Coordinates of C-alpha atoms in Angstrom, one line a residue:
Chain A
X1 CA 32.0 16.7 4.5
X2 CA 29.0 17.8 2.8
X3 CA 29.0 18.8 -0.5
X4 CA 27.2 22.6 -0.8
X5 CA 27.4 23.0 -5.2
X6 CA 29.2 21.1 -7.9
X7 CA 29.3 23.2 -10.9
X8 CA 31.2 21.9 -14.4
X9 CA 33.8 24.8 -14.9
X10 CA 36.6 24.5 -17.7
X11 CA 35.8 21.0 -18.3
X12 CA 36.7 20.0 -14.7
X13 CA 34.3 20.6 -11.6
X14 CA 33.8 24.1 -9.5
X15 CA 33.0 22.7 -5.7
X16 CA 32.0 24.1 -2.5
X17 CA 32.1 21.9 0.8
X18 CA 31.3 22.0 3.9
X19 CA 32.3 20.5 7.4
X20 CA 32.8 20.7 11.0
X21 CA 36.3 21.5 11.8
X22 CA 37.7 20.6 15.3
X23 CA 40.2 23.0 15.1
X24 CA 37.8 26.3 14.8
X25 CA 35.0 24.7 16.9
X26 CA 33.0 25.6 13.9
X27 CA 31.5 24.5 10.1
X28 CA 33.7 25.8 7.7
X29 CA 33.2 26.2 4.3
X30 CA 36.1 25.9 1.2
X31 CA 35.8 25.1 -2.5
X32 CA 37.8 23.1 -4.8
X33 CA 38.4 23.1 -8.7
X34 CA 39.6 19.5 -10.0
X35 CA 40.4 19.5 -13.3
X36 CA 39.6 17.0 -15.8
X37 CA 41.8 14.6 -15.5
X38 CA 42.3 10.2 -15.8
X39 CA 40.1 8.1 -13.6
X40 CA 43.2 6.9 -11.2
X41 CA 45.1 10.2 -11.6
X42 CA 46.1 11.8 -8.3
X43 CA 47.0 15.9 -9.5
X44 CA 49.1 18.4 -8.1
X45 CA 47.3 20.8 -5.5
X46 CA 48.0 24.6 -5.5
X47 CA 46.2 26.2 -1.9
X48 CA 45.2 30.1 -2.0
X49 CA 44.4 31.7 1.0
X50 CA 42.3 34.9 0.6
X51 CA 42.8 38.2 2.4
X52 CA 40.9 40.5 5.0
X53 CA 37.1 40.2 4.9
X54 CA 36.6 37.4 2.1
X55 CA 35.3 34.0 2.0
X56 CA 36.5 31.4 -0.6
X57 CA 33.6 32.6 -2.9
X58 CA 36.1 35.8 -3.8
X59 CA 38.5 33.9 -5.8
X60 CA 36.2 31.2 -6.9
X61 CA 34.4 33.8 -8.7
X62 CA 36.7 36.6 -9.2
X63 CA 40.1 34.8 -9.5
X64 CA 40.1 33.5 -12.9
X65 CA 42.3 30.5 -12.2
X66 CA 40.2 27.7 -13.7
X67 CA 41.5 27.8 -17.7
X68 CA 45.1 27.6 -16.2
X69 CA 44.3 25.2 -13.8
X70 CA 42.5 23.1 -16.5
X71 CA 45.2 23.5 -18.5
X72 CA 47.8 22.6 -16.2
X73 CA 45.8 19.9 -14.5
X74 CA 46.2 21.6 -11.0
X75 CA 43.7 21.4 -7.7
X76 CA 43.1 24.9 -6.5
X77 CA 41.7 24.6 -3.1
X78 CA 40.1 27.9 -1.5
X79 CA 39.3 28.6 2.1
X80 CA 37.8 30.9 4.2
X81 CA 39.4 33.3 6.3
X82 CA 38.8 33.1 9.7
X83 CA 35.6 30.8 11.6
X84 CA 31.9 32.2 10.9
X85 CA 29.2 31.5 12.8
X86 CA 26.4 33.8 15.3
X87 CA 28.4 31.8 18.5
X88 CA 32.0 32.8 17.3
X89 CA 33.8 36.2 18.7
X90 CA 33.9 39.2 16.4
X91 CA 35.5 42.8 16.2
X92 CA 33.3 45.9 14.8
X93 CA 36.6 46.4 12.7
X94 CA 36.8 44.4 9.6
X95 CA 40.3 43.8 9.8
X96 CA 39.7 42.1 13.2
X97 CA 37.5 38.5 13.8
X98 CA 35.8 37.6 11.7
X99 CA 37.0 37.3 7.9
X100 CA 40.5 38.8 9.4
X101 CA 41.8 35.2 10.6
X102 CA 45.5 36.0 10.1
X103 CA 46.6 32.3 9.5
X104 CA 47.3 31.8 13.2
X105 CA 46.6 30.3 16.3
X106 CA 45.1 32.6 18.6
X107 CA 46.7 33.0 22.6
X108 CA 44.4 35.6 24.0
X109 CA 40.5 35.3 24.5
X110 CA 38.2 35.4 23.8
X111 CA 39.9 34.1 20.2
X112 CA 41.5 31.0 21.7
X113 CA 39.1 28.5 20.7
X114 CA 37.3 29.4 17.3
X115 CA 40.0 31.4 15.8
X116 CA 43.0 28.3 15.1
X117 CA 43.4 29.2 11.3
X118 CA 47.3 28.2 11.2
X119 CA 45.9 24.5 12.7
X120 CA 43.1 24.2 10.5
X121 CA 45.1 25.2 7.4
X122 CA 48.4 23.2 8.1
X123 CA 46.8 20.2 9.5
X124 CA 43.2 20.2 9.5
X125 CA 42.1 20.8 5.6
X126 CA 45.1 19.1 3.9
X127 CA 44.2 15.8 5.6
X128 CA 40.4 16.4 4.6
X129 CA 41.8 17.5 0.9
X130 CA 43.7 14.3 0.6
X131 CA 41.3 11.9 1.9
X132 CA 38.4 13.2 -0.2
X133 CA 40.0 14.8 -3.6
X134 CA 42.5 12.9 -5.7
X135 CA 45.4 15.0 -4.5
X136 CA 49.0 14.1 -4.7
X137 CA 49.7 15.8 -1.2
X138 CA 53.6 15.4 -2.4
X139 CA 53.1 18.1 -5.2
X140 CA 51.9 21.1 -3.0
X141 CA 52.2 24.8 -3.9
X142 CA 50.7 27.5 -2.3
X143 CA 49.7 31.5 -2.9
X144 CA 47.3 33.7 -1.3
X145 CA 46.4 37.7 -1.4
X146 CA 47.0 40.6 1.1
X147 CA 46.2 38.6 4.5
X148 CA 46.2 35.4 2.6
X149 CA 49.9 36.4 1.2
X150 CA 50.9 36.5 4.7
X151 CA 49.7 33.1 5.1
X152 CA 50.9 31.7 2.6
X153 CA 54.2 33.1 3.1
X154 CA 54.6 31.9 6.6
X155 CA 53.1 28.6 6.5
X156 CA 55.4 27.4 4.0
X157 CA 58.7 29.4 6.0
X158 CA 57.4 27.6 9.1
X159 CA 57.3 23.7 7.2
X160 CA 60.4 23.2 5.4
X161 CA 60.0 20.7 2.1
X162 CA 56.5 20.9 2.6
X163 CA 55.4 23.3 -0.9
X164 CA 57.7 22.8 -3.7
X165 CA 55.6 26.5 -5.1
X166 CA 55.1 29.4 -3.1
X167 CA 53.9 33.0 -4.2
X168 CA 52.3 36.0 -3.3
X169 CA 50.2 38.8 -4.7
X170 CA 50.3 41.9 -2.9
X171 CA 51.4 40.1 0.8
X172 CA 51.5 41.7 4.0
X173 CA 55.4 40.8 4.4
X174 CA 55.7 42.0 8.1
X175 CA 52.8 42.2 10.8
X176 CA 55.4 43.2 13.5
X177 CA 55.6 46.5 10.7
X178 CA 52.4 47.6 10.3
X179 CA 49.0 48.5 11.4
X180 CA 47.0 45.9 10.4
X181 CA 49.9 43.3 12.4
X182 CA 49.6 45.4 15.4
X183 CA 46.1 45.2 15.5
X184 CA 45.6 41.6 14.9
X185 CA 48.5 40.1 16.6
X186 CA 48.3 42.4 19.4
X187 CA 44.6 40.9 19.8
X188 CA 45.2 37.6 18.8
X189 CA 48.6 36.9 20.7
X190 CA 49.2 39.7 23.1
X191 CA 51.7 42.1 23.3
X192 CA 54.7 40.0 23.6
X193 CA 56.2 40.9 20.3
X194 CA 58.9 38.0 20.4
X195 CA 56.0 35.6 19.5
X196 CA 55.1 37.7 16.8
X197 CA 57.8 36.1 14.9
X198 CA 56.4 32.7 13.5
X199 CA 54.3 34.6 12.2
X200 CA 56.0 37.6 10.2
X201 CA 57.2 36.5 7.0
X202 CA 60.4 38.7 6.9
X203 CA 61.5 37.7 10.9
X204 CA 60.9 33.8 9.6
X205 CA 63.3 34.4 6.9
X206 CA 65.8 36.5 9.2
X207 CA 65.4 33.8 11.6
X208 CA 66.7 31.0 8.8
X209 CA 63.6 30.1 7.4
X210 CA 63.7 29.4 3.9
X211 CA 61.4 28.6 0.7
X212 CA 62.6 27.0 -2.1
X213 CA 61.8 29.6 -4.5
X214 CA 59.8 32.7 -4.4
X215 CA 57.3 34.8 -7.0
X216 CA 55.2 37.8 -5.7
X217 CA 53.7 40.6 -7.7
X218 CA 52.9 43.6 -6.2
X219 CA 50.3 46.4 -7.5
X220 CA 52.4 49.5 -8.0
X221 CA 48.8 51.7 -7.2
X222 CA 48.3 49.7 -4.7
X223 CA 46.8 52.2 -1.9
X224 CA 47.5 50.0 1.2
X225 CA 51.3 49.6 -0.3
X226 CA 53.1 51.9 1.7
X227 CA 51.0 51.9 5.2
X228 CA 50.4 48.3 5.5
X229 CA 52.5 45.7 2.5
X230 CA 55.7 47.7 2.4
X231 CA 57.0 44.9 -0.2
X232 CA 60.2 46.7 0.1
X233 CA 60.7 45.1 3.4
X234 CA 60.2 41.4 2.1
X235 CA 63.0 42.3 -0.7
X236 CA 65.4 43.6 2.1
X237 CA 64.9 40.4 3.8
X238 CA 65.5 38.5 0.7
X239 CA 68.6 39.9 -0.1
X240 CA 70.1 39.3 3.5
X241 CA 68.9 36.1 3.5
X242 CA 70.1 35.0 0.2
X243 CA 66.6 34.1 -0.4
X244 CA 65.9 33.5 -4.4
X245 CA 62.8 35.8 -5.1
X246 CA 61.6 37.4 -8.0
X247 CA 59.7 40.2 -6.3
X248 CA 57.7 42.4 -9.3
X249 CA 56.2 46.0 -8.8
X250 CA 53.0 46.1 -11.8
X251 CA 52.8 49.7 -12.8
X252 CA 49.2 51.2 -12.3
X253 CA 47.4 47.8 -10.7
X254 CA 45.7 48.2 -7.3
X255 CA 45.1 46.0 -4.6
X256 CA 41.8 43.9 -6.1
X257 CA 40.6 41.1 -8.0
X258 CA 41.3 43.0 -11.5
X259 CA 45.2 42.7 -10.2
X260 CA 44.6 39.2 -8.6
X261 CA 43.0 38.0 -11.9
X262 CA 45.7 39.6 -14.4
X263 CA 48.5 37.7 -12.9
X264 CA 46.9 34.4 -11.9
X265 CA 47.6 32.6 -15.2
X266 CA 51.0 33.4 -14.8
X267 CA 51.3 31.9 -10.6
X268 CA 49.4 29.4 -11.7
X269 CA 51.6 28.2 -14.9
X270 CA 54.9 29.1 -12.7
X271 CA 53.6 26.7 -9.9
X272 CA 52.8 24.3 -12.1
X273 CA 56.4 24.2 -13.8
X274 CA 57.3 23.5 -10.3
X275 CA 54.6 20.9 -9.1
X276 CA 55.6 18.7 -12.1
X277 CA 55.2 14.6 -11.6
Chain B
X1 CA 29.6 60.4 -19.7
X2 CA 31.0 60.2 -15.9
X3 CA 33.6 57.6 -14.9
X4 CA 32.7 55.3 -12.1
X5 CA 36.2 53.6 -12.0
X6 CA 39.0 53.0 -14.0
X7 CA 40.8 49.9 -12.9
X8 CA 44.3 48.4 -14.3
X9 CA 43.5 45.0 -15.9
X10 CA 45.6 42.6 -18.0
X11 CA 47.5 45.3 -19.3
X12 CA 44.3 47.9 -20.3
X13 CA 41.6 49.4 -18.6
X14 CA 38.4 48.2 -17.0
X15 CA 36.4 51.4 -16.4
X16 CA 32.7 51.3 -15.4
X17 CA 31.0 54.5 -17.0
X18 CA 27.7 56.1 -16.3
X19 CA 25.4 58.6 -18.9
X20 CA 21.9 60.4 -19.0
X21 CA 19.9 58.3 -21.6
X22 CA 17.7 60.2 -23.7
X23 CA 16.0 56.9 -24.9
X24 CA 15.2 55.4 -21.5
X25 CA 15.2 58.5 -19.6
X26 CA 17.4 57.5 -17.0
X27 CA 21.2 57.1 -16.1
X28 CA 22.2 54.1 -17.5
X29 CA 25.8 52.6 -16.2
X30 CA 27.9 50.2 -18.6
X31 CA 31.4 49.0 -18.6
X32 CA 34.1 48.8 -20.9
X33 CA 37.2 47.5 -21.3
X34 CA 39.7 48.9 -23.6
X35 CA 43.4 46.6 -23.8
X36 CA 46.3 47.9 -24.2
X37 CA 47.0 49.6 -27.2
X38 CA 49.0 51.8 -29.4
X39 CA 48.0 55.8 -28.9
X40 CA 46.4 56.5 -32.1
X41 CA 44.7 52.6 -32.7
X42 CA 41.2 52.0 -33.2
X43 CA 40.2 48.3 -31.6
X44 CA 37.1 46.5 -32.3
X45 CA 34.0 46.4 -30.6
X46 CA 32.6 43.6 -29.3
X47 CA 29.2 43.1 -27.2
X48 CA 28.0 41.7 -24.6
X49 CA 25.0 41.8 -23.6
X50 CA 23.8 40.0 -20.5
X51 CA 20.7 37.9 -18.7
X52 CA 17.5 38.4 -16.6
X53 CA 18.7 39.8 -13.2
X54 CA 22.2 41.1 -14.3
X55 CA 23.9 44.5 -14.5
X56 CA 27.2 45.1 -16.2
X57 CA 28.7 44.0 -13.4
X58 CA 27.8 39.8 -13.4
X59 CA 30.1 39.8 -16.4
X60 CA 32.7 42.4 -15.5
X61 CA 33.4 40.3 -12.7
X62 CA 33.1 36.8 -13.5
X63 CA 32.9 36.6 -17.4
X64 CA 37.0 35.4 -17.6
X65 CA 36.8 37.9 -21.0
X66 CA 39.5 40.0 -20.5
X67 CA 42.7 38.0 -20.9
X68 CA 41.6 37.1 -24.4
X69 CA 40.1 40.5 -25.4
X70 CA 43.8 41.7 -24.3
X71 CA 45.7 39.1 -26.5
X72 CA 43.3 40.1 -29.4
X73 CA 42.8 43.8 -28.5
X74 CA 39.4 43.5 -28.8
X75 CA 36.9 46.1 -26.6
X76 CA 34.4 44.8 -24.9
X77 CA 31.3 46.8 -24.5
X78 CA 29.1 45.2 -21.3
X79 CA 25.4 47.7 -20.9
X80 CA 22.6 47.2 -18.0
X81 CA 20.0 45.0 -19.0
X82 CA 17.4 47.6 -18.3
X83 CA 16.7 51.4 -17.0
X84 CA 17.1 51.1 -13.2
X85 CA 16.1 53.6 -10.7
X86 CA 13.2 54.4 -8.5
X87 CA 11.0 56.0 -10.8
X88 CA 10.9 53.9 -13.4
X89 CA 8.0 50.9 -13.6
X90 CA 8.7 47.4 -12.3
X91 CA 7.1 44.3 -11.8
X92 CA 7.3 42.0 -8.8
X93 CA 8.8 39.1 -10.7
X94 CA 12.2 38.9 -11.4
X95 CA 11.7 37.8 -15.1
X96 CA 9.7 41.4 -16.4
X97 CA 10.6 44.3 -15.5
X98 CA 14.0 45.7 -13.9
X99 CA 16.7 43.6 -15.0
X100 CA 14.6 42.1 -17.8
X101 CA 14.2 44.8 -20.2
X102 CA 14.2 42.1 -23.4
X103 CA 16.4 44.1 -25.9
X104 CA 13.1 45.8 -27.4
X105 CA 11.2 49.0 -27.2
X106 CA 7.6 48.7 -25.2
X107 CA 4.9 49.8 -26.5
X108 CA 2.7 49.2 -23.7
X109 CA 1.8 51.7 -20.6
X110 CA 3.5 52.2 -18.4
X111 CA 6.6 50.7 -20.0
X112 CA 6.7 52.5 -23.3
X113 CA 8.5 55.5 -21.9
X114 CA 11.7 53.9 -20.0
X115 CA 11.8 50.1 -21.5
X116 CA 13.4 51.3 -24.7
X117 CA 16.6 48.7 -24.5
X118 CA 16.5 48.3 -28.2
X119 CA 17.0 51.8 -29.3
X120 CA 19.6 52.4 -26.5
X121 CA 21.5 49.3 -27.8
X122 CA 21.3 50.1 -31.5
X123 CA 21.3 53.6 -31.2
X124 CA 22.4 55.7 -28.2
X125 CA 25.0 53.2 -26.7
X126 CA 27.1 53.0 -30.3
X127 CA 27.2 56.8 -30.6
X128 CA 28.8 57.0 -27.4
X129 CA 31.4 54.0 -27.5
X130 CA 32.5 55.6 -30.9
X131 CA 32.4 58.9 -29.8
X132 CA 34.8 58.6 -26.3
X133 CA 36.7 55.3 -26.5
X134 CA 38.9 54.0 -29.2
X135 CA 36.7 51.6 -31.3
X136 CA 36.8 50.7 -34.8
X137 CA 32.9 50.7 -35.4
X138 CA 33.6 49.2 -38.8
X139 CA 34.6 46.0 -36.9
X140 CA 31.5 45.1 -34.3
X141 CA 30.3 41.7 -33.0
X142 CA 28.2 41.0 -30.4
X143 CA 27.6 38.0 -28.1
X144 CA 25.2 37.9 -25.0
X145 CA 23.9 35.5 -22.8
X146 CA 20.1 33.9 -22.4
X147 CA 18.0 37.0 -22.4
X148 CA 21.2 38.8 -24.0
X149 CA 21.4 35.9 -26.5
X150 CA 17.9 36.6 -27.7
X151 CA 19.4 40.3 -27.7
X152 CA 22.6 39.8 -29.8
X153 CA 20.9 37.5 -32.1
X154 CA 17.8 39.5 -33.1
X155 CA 19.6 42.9 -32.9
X156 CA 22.3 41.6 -35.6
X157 CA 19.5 40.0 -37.6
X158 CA 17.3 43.4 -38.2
X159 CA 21.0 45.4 -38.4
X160 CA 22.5 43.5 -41.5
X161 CA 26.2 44.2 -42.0
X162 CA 26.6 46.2 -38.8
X163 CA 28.1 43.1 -37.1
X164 CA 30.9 41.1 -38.9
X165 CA 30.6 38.2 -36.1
X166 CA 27.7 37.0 -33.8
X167 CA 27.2 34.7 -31.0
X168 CA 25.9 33.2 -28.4
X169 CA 25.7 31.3 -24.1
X170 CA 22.5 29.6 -24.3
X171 CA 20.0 32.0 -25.8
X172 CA 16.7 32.5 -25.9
X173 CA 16.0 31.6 -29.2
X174 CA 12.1 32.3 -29.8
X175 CA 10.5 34.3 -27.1
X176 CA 7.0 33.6 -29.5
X177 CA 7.6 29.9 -27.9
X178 CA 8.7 30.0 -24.2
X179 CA 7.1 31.3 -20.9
X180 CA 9.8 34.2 -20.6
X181 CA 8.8 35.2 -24.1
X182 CA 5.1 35.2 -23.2
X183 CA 5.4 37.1 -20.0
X184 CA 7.7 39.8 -21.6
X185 CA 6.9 40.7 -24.6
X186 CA 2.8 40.1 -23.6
X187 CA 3.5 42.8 -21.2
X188 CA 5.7 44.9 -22.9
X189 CA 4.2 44.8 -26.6
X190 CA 0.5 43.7 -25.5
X191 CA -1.0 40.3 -27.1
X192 CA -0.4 41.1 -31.0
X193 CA 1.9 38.5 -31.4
X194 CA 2.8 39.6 -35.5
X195 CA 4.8 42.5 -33.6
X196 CA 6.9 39.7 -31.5
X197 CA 8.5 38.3 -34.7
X198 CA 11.0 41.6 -34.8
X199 CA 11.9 40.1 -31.6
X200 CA 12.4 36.2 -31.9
X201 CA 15.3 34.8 -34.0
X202 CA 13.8 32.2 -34.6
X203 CA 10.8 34.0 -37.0
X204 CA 13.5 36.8 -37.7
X205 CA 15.2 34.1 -39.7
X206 CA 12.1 32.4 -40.8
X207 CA 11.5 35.7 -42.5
X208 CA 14.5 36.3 -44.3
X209 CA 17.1 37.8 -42.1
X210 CA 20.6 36.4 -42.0
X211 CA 23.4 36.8 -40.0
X212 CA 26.7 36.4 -41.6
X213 CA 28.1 33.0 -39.4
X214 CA 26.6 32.1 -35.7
X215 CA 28.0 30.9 -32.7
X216 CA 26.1 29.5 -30.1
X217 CA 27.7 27.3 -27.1
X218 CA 24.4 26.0 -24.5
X219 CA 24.9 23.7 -21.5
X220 CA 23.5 20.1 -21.5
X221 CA 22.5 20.3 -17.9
X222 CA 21.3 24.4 -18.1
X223 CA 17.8 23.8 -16.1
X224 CA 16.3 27.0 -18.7
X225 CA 17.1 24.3 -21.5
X226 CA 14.0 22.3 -22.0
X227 CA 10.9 25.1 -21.5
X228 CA 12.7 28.2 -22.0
X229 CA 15.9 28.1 -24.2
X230 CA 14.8 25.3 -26.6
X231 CA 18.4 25.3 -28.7
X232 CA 16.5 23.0 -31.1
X233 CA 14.1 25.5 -32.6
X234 CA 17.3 27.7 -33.1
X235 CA 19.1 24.4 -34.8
X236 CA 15.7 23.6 -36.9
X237 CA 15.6 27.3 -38.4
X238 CA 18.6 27.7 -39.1
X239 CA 18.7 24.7 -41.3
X240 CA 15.4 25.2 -42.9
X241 CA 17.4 28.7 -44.0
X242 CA 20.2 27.8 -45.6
X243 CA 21.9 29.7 -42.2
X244 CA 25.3 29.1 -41.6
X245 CA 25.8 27.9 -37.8
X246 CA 27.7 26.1 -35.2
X247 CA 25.1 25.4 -32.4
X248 CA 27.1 23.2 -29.5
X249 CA 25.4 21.2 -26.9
X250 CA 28.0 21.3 -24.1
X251 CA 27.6 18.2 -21.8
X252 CA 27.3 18.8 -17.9
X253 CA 27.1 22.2 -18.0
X254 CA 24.4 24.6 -16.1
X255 CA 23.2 28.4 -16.8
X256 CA 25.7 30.4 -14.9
X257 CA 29.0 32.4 -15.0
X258 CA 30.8 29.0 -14.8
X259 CA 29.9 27.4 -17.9
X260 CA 30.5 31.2 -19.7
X261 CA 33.9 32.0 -18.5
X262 CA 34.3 28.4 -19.4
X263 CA 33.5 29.4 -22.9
X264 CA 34.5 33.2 -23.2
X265 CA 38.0 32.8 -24.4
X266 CA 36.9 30.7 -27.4
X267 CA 34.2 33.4 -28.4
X268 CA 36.1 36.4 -27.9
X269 CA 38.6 34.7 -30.2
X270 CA 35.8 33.4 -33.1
X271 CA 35.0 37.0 -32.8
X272 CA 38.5 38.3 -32.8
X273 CA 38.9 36.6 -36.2
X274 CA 36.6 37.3 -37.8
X275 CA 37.1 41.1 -36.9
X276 CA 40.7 41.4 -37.9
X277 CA 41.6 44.4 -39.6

């Protein structure tokens, strides 16, 4: 791992790495804010994943998590969406390839081998993240945005026990229901809806899944609310499921960082209530 | 005034706004955001005014201001740092120029007819926050950051009682003393260096001008620290004048957005108190 910037943020320290990941076949490059915090203490670590076409430099920059996560004394680790590199597959699109990951494990090619973002963020990066930070890889929350809802949805549905904290701001809730799904699973994993599922946050929780708890906000002037996030589906779901969420609409917020940024103290506080020694 | 956006942001309004200046004879852009707030209220104003390279938008995105500007209903006003656009004089360096307009009004050909920052920020820029957004201009501070430091400070100094509250991220604090200072206001007011002292704090105070508290926060490990920034000459006239100030070394940290958003919610509420009804 090779460390790109340390920057003293908050009274902790604003990182970017960098290393070669088997899983993508490819460099990839996260950051990490530690807080301040006791020479032997091992903290809690909160994972957002970011949506279509960003990097981790989005929310490092934009996301205004660092005074909470000072406070609270909580890792935030950031990663990138999808492999990079001249010698990995793209799309013209840019809610296909590259920066449009998906959190999954591609089937088809020619994604197959660079594009195993389910892999590198389930197993990959947590093993990195706990040998190289002083995580407590027993106190794990996670979030994410848009694309990186999705993920963060579905990864913890598909690893039971696994995030005591999960939330969402403005989450694609069903790929099987929506353009930007159809697109990217259709390319990804071929048209054999069925094994869609794993990877639809709504069919996980029809299917059983469950999360201990659940907090998503949800821009009310959102403009890709209706076409592609239809939160209304993830509430259905909930309520047949007997899921506990508290699922928000926020009047008059759209889908970017100024929303992100308004509501972060907020996840961040309501994870750490739950990531507690 | 034209509206660029209008976003929805911790409960008010973060709108990026564009005008014809008559002082630099160009369209200038600025942002402002305006919290939440009862119809007929008047907020204060505060400014912020930013560094060599920036636009409104460095701190817009990544200054971390508006959660605290919401919880003390505070405006904050964020201009350009200098008339942009392809007619207007530039330099090749990054330091003079566009993006380092300096806060004053050139003198020198061929600057003299669009590098008039001062007057824009004194002047034009006050007449239209008080005449289109809801701002007490009874109640004005101002902040900035390096070349925006050296901008809030000596504006406040020759505009006694305009501002009830002034500080400042590592400023520039005597442009008669650093290579910056040389460069800019060399080429902007020619070699006469008598008509520099309007524009260096440091000699502003030397000569009698006070500002009614100060503020300054400046990074221990900011690389612009030892040839450019020189806190101590700041420290050293404020004392030889009887100046109120709280000038704080803060250990570890650099020159960027980090160490300010690290910082912003503690100035926004210094100013915030000092601006109370």
């Amino acid at each position: 791992m090779e460390t790109l910037s340390t920057t003293r943020a908050h009274g902790g320290t604003q990182g970017v790495y960098r290393h070669a990941s088997v899983e993508t076949g490819t460099e990839m490059t996260f950051s990490v804010f530690v807080p301040n915090h006791a020479p032997d203490a091992k903290l809690p670590v909160l994972w957002y994943l970011s949506g279509l076409t960003c990097t981790h430099a989005n929310v490092t920059e934009k996301g205004e998590y660092r005074m909470a996560c000072a406070a609270h004394r909580v890792i935030l680790v950031a990663p990138d969406t999808s492999p990079r590199g001249a010698e990995v597959p793209d799309d013209e699109g840019w809610d296909f390839g590259k920066g449009a990951g998906f959190y999954l494990d591609a089937t088809r090619e020619p994604w197959a081998r660079n594009y195993r973002m389910r892999s590198y963020i389930e197993k990959e990066l947590p093993a990195l993240i706990a040998a190289r930070f002083p995580a407590d890889m027993g106190r794990q929350g996670i979030t994410g945005h848009s694309m990186g809802g999705h993920g963060a949805l579905t990864i913890a549905l598909r690893n039971p026990g696994r995030f005591r904290s999960v939330s969402a701001f403005a989450p694609i809730v069903s790929p099987l229901n929506c353009p930007w799904g159809d697109k990217a699973l259709g390319g990804y994993l071929g048209s054999d809806r069925a094994a869609w599922r794993e990877y639809d946050a709504c069919a996980l929780i029809a299917d059983g899944a469950r999360l201990p708890d659940l907090l998503v906000d949800q821009g009310g002037a959102d403009g890709f609310l209706d076409e592609q996030l239809k939160t209304h589906l993830l509430r259905e779901a909930c309520a047949a499921a007997g899921q506990p969420a508290t699922i928000r609409m926020q009047p008059g917020y759209d889908h970017s960082y100024y929303f992100i940024s308004s509501f972060m103290a907020e996840h961040v506080g309501w994870h750490a209530a739950r990531l507690k020694g």
